[in-house]
Tab-separated table of C-alpha atoms in Angstrom:
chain	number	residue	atom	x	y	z
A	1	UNK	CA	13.444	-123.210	73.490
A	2	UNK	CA	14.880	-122.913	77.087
A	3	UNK	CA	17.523	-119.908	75.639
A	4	UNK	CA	14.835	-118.536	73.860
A	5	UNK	CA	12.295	-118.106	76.648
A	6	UNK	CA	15.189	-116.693	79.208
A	7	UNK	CA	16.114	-113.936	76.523
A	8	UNK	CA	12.150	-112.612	76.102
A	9	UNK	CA	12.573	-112.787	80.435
A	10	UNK	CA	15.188	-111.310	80.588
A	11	UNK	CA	13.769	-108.496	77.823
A	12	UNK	CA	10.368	-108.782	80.272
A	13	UNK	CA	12.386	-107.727	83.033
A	14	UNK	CA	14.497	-104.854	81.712
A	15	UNK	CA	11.685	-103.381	80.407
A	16	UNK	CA	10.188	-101.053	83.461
A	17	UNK	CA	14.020	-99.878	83.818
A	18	UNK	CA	14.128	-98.750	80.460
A	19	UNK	CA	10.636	-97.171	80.278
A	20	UNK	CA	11.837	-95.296	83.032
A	21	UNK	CA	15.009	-94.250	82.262
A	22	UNK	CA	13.688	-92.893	78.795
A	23	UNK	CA	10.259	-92.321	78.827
A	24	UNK	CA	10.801	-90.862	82.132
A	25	UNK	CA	13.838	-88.550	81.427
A	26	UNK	CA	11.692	-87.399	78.270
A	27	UNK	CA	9.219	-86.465	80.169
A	28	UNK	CA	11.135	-84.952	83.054
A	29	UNK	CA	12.654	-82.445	80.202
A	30	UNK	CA	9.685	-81.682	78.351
A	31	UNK	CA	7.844	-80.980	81.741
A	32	UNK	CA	10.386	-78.492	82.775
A	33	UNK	CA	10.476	-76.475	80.149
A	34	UNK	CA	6.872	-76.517	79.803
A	35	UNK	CA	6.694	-75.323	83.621
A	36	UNK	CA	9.411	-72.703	82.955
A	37	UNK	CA	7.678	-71.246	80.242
A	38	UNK	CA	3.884	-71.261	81.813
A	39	UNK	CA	5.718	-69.876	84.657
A	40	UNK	CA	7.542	-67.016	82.615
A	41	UNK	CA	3.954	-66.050	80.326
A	42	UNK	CA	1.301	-66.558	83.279
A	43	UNK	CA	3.249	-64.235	85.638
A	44	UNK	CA	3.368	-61.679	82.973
A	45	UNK	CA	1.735	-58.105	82.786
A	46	UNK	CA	-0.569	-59.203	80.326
A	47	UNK	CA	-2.364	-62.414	82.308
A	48	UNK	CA	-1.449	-61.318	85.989
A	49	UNK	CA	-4.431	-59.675	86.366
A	50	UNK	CA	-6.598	-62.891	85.229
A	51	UNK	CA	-7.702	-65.120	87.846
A	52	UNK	CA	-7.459	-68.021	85.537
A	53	UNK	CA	-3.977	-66.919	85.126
A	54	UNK	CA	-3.279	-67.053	88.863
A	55	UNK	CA	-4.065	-70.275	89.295
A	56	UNK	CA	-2.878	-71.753	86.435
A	57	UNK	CA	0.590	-69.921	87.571
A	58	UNK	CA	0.676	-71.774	90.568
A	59	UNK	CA	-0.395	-75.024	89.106
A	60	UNK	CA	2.695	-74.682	86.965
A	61	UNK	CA	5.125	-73.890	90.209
A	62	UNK	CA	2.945	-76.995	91.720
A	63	UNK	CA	4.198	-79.075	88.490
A	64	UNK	CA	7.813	-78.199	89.140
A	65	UNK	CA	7.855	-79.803	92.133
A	66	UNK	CA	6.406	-82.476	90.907
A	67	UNK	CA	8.579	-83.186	87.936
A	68	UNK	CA	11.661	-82.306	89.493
A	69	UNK	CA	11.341	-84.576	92.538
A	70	UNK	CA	8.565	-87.391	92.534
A	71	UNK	CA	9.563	-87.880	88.737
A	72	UNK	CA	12.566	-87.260	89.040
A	73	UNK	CA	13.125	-89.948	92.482
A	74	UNK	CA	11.321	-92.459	89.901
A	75	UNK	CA	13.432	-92.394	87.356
A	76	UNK	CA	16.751	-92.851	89.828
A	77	UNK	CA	14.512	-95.436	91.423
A	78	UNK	CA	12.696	-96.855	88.779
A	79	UNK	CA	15.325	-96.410	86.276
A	80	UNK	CA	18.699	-96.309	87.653
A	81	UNK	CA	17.810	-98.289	90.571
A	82	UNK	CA	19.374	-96.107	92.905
A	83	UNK	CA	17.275	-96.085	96.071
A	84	UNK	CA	17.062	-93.378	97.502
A	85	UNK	CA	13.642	-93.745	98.591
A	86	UNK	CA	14.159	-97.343	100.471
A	87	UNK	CA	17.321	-96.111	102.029
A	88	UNK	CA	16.325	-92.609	103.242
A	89	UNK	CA	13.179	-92.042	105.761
A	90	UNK	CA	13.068	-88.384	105.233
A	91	UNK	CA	12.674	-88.993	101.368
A	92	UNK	CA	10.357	-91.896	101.699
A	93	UNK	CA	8.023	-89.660	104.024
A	94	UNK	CA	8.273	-86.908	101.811
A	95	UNK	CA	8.434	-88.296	98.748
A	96	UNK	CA	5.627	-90.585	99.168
A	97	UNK	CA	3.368	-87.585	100.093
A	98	UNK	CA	4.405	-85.645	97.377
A	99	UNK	CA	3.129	-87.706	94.838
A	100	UNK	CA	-0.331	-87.364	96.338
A	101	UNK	CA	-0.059	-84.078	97.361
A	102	UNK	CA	2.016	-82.599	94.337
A	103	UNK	CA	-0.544	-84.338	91.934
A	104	UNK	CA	-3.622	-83.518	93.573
A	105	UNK	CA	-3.008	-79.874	94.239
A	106	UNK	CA	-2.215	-79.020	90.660
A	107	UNK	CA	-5.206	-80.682	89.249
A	108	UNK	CA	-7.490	-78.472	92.147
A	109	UNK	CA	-5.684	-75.281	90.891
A	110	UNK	CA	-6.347	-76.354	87.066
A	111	UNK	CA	-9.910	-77.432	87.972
A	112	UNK	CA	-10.428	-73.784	89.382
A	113	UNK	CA	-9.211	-72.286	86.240
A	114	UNK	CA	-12.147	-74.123	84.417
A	115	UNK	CA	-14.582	-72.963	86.789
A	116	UNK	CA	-13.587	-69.395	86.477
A	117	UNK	CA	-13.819	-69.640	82.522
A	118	UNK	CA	-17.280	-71.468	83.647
A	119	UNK	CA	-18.612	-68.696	85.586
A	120	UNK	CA	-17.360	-65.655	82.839
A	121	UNK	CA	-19.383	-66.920	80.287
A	122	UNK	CA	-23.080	-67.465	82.092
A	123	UNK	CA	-26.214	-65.206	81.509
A	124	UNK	CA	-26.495	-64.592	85.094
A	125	UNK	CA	-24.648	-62.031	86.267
A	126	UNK	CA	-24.976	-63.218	89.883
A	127	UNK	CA	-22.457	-65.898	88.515
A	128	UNK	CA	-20.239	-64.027	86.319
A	129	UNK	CA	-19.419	-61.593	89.163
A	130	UNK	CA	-17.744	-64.525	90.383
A	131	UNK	CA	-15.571	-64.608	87.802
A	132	UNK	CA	-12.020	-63.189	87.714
A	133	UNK	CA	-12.150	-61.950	91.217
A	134	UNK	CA	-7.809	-61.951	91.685
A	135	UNK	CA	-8.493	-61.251	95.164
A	136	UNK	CA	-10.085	-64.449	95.891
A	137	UNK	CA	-7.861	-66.456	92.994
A	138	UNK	CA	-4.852	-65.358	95.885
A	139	UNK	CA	-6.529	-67.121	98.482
A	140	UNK	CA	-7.348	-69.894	96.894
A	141	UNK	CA	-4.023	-71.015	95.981
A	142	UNK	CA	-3.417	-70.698	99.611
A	143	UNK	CA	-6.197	-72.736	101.198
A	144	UNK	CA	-5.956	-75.737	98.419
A	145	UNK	CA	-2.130	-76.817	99.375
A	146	UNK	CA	-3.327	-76.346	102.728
A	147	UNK	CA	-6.333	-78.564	102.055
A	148	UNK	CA	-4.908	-80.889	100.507
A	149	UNK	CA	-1.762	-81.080	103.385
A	150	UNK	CA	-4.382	-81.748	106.373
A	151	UNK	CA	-5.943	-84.367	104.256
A	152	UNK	CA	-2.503	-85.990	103.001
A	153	UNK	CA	-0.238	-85.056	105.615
A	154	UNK	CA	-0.935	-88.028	107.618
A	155	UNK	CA	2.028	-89.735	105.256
A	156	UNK	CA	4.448	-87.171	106.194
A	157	UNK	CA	3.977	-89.067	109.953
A	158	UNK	CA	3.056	-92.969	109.274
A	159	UNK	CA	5.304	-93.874	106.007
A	160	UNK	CA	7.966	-95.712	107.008
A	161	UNK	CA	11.419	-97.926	105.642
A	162	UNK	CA	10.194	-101.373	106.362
A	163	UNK	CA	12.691	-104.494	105.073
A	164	UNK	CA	13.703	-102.104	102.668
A	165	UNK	CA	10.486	-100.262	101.177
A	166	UNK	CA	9.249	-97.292	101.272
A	167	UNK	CA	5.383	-97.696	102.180
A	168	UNK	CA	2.425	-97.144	104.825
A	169	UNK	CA	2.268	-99.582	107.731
A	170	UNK	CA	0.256	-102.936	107.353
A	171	UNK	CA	-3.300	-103.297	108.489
A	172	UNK	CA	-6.346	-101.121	108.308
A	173	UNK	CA	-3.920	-98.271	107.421
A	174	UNK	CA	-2.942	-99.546	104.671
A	175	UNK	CA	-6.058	-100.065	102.853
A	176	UNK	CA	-7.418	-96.686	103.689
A	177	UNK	CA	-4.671	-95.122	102.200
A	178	UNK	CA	-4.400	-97.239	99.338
A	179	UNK	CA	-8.149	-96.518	98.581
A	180	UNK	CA	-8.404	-93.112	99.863
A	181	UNK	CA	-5.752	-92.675	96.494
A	182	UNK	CA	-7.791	-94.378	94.269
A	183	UNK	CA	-10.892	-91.994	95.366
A	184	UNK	CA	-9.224	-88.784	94.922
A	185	UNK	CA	-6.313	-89.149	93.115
A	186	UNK	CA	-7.706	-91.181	90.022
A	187	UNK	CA	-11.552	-91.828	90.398
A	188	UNK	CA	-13.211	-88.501	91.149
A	189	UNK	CA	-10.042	-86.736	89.289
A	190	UNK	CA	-11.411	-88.595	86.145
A	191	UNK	CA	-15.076	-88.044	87.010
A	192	UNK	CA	-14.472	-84.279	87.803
A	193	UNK	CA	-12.401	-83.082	84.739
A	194	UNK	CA	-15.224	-85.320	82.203
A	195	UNK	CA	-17.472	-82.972	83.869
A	196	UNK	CA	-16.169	-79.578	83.579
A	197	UNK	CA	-15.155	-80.277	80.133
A	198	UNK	CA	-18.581	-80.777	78.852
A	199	UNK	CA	-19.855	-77.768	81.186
A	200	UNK	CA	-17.114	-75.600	79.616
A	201	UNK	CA	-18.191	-77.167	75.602
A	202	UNK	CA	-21.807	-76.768	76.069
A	203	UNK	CA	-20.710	-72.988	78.009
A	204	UNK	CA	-18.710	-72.070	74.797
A	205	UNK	CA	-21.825	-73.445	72.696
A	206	UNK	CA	-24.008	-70.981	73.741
A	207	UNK	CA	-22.065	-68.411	73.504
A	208	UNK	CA	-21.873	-69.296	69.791
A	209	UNK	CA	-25.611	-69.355	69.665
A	210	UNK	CA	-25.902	-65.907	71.194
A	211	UNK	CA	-23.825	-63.956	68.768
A	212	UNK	CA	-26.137	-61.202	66.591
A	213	UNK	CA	-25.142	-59.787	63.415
A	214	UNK	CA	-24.847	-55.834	63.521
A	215	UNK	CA	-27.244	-53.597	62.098
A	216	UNK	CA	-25.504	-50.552	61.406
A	217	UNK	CA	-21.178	-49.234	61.565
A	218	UNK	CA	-21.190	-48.285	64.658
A	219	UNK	CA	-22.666	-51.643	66.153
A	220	UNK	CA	-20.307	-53.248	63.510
A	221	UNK	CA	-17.337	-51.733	64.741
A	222	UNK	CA	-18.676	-52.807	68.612
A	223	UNK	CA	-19.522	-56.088	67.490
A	224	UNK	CA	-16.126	-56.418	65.609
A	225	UNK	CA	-14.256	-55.683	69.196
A	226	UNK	CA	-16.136	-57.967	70.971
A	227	UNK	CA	-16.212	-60.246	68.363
A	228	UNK	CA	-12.021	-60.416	68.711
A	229	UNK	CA	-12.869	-60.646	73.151
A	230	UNK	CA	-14.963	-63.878	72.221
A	231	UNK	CA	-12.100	-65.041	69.660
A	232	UNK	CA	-10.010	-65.039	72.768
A	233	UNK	CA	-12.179	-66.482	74.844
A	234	UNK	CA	-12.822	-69.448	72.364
A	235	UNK	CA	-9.245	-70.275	71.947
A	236	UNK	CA	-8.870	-70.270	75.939
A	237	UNK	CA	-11.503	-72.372	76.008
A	238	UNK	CA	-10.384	-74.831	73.244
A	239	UNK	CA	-6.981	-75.115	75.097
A	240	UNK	CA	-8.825	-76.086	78.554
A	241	UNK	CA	-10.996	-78.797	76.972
A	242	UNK	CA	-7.827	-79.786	75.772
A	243	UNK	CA	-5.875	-80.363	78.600
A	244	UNK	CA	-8.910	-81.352	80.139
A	245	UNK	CA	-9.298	-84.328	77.731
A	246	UNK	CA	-5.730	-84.878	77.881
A	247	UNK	CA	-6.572	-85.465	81.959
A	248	UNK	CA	-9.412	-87.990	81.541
A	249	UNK	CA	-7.265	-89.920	78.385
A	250	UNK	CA	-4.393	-90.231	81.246
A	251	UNK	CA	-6.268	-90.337	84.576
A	252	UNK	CA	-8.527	-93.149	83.774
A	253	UNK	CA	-5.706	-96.059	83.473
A	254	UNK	CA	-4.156	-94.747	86.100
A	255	UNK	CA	-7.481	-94.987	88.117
A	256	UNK	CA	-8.326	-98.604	86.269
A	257	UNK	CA	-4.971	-99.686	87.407
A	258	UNK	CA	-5.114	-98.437	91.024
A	259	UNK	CA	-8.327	-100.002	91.673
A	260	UNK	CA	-7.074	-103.179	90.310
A	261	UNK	CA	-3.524	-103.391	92.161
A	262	UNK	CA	-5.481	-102.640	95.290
A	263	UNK	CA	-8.552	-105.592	94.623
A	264	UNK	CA	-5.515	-108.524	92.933
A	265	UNK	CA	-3.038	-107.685	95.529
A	266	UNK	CA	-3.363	-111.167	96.908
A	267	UNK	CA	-3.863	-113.327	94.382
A	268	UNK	CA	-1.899	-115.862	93.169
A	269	UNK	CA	-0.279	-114.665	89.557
A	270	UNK	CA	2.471	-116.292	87.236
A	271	UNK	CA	6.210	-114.815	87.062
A	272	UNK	CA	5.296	-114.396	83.362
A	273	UNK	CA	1.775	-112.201	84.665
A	274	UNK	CA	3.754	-110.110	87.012
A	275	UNK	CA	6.756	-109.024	84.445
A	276	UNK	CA	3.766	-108.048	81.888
A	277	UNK	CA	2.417	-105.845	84.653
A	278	UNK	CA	4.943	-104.112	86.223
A	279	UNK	CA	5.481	-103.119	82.728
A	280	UNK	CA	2.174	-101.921	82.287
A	281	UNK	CA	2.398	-100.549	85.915
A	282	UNK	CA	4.843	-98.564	85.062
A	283	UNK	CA	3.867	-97.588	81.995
A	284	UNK	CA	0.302	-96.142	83.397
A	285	UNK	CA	2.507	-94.414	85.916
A	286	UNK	CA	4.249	-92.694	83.644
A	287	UNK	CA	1.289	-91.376	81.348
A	288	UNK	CA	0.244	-89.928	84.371
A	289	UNK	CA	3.009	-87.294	84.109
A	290	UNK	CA	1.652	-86.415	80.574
A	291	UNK	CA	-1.281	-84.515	81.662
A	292	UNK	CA	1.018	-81.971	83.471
A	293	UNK	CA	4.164	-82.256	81.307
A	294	UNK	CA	1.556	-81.514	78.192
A	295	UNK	CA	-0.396	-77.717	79.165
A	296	UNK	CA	2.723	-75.508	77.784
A	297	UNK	CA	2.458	-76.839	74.388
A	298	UNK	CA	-0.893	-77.397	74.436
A	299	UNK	CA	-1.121	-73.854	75.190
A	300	UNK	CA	0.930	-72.768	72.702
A	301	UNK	CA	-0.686	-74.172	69.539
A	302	UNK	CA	-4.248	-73.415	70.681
A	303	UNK	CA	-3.867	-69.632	72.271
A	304	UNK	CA	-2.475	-66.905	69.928
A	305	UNK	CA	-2.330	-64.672	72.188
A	306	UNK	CA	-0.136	-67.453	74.893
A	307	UNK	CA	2.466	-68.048	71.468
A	308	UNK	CA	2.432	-64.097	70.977
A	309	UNK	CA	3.656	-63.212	74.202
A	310	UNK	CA	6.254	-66.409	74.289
A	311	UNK	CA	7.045	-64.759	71.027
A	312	UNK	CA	7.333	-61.338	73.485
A	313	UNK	CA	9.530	-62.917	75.932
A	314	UNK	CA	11.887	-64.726	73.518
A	315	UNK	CA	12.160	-61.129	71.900
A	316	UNK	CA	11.196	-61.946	69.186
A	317	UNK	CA	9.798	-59.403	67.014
A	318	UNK	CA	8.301	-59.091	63.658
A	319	UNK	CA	9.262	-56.375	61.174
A	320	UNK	CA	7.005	-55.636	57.741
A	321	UNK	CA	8.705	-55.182	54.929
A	322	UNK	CA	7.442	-52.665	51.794
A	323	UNK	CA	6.686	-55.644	49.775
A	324	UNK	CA	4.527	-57.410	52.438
A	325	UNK	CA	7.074	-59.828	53.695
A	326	UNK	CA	7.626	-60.282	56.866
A	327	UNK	CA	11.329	-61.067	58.387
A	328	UNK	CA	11.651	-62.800	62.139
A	329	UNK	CA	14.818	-62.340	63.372
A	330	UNK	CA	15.573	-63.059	67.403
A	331	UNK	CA	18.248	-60.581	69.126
A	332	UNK	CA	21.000	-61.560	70.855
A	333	UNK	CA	20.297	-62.583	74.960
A	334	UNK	CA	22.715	-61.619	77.348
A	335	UNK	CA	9.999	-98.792	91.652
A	336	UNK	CA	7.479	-96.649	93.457
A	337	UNK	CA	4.495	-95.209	92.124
């Protein structure tokens, strides 16, 4: 009995390592290509002049950093228990900012995207002249990481090493900065993206319900262009709600567990308890990397025209034969949070 409960311990214990090490590194991959290629098709010819574009661009250069250093610190922490946070100050300040920062400043940029779909498709033209304005799309993806730093930045000053963790200094501090993350980074994140999904369903709705059937050719052939505009616009749309759902499915445990870490922090809980939650910890953690390791390929199998020009940039090109048959052939190319 005594053998058997130290091997499901010792299994208990192991676990957040290996969730880490493989869940992690899978993610860490599949985020990085994702970025690379939302990178590569958002600064194209084709979507650069597309405010959604824009800031779904930068969102993507905002994920990089985010994969490729707080996920990437996690899973040499978390993982490989190398750590390089709890040994290095300048990597505990920055690191523990960045996974504030990092996270919160994609998520703005993404929520902005919505809203410019939002305001393209209302009656009013006082609010679709908002829309797709590139000039302002450039500032904006200046003033949110600079938003976002004043707010956050405090870390960057007060995180500190202390008996060999990486973490904000005890006392009142403490608690507003534990709670300040729960507010924006998992609460109103939740709250916010629930919201502009349904705005951007019930926008797409009555869009649907507006559609007239043509009366004549030349309407036809009108109606038949637009009617291709509004295909486009419904598949951009269907791939927002999507990663928009994607966001509340991931945010929410993330937020559930935040607010409960913060309110249980001092009670009393059984060695058994606390193995089953770190692994749960850490599995919530890492979930949280789906929503931004996920928009590439969500992309790509709801927008024909985002898999076209992938298609484009892999040159990849399509060739009809006399029988109808199409041949594809590709040329040659020269333990912290």
């Amino acid at each position: 009995m005594n053998n058997t409960t130290s091997v499901i311990s010792a299994s208990l214990l192991i676990a957040p390592y290996q969730l880490n090490i493989f869940f992690g590194s899978f993610l860490w991959i599949m985020g990085n290509f994702g970025c690379i290629g939302n990178m590569l098709v958002y600064r194209s010819r084709v979507f650069r002049k597309q405010s959604y574009a824009v800031y779904l661009f930068t969102a993507a250069v905002a994920d990089c950093h985010y994969f490729n250093f707080v996920l990437l610190t996690r899973i040499l922490q978390n993982g490989f228990r190398i750590p390089v946070m709890n040994r290095y100050l300048v990597i505990c300040k920055l690191r523990q900012f960045s996974t504030f920062w990092g996270n919160i400043v994609s998520f703005s940029l993404f929520s902005f995207a919505i809203i410019d779909r939002l305001l393209s498709v209302q009656r009013s033209n006082t609010y679709r002249q908002w829309s797709n304005r590139v000039s302002v799309a450039y500032k904006m993806i200046i003033l949110i990481p600079l938003f976002w730093l004043l707010l956050i930045g405090h870390r960057l000053i007060l995180y500190r090493i202390k008996n060999g963790t990486c973490g904000p200094p005890d006392g009142l501090y403490n608690d507003y900065d534990n709670y300040f993350q729960v507010i924006f980074s998992s609460l109103s994140s939740t709250v916010v993206m629930a919201i502009l999904a349904y705005l951007l369903i019930k926008s797409e709705r009555g869009i649907a319900n507006r559609r007239v059937v043509p009366m004549n050719s030349i309407s036809a052939n009108i109606s038949q262009k637009n009617s291709m505009l509004k295909d486009m616009d419904a598949q951009l749309t269907k791939m927002l709600v999507t990663e928009s759902i994607i966001a509340v499915v991931t945010y929410f445990p993330y937020a559930v567990q935040l607010t409960y870490s913060n309110i249980t922090q001092t009670w009393y809980k059984t060695p058994l308890q606390i193995a089953w939650e770190n692994i749960f910890i850490e599995l919530i953690h890492l979930l949280n990397y789906v929503f931004f390791a996920t928009s590439f390929y969500v992309s790509l199998i709801s927008n024909v025209g985002f898999r076209r020009k992938i298609k484009q940039l892999l040159k990849i090109n399509k060739y009809i034969q006399s029988d109808g048959q199409t041949i594809t052939f590709r040329r040659d190319a020269t333990m912290i949070q």
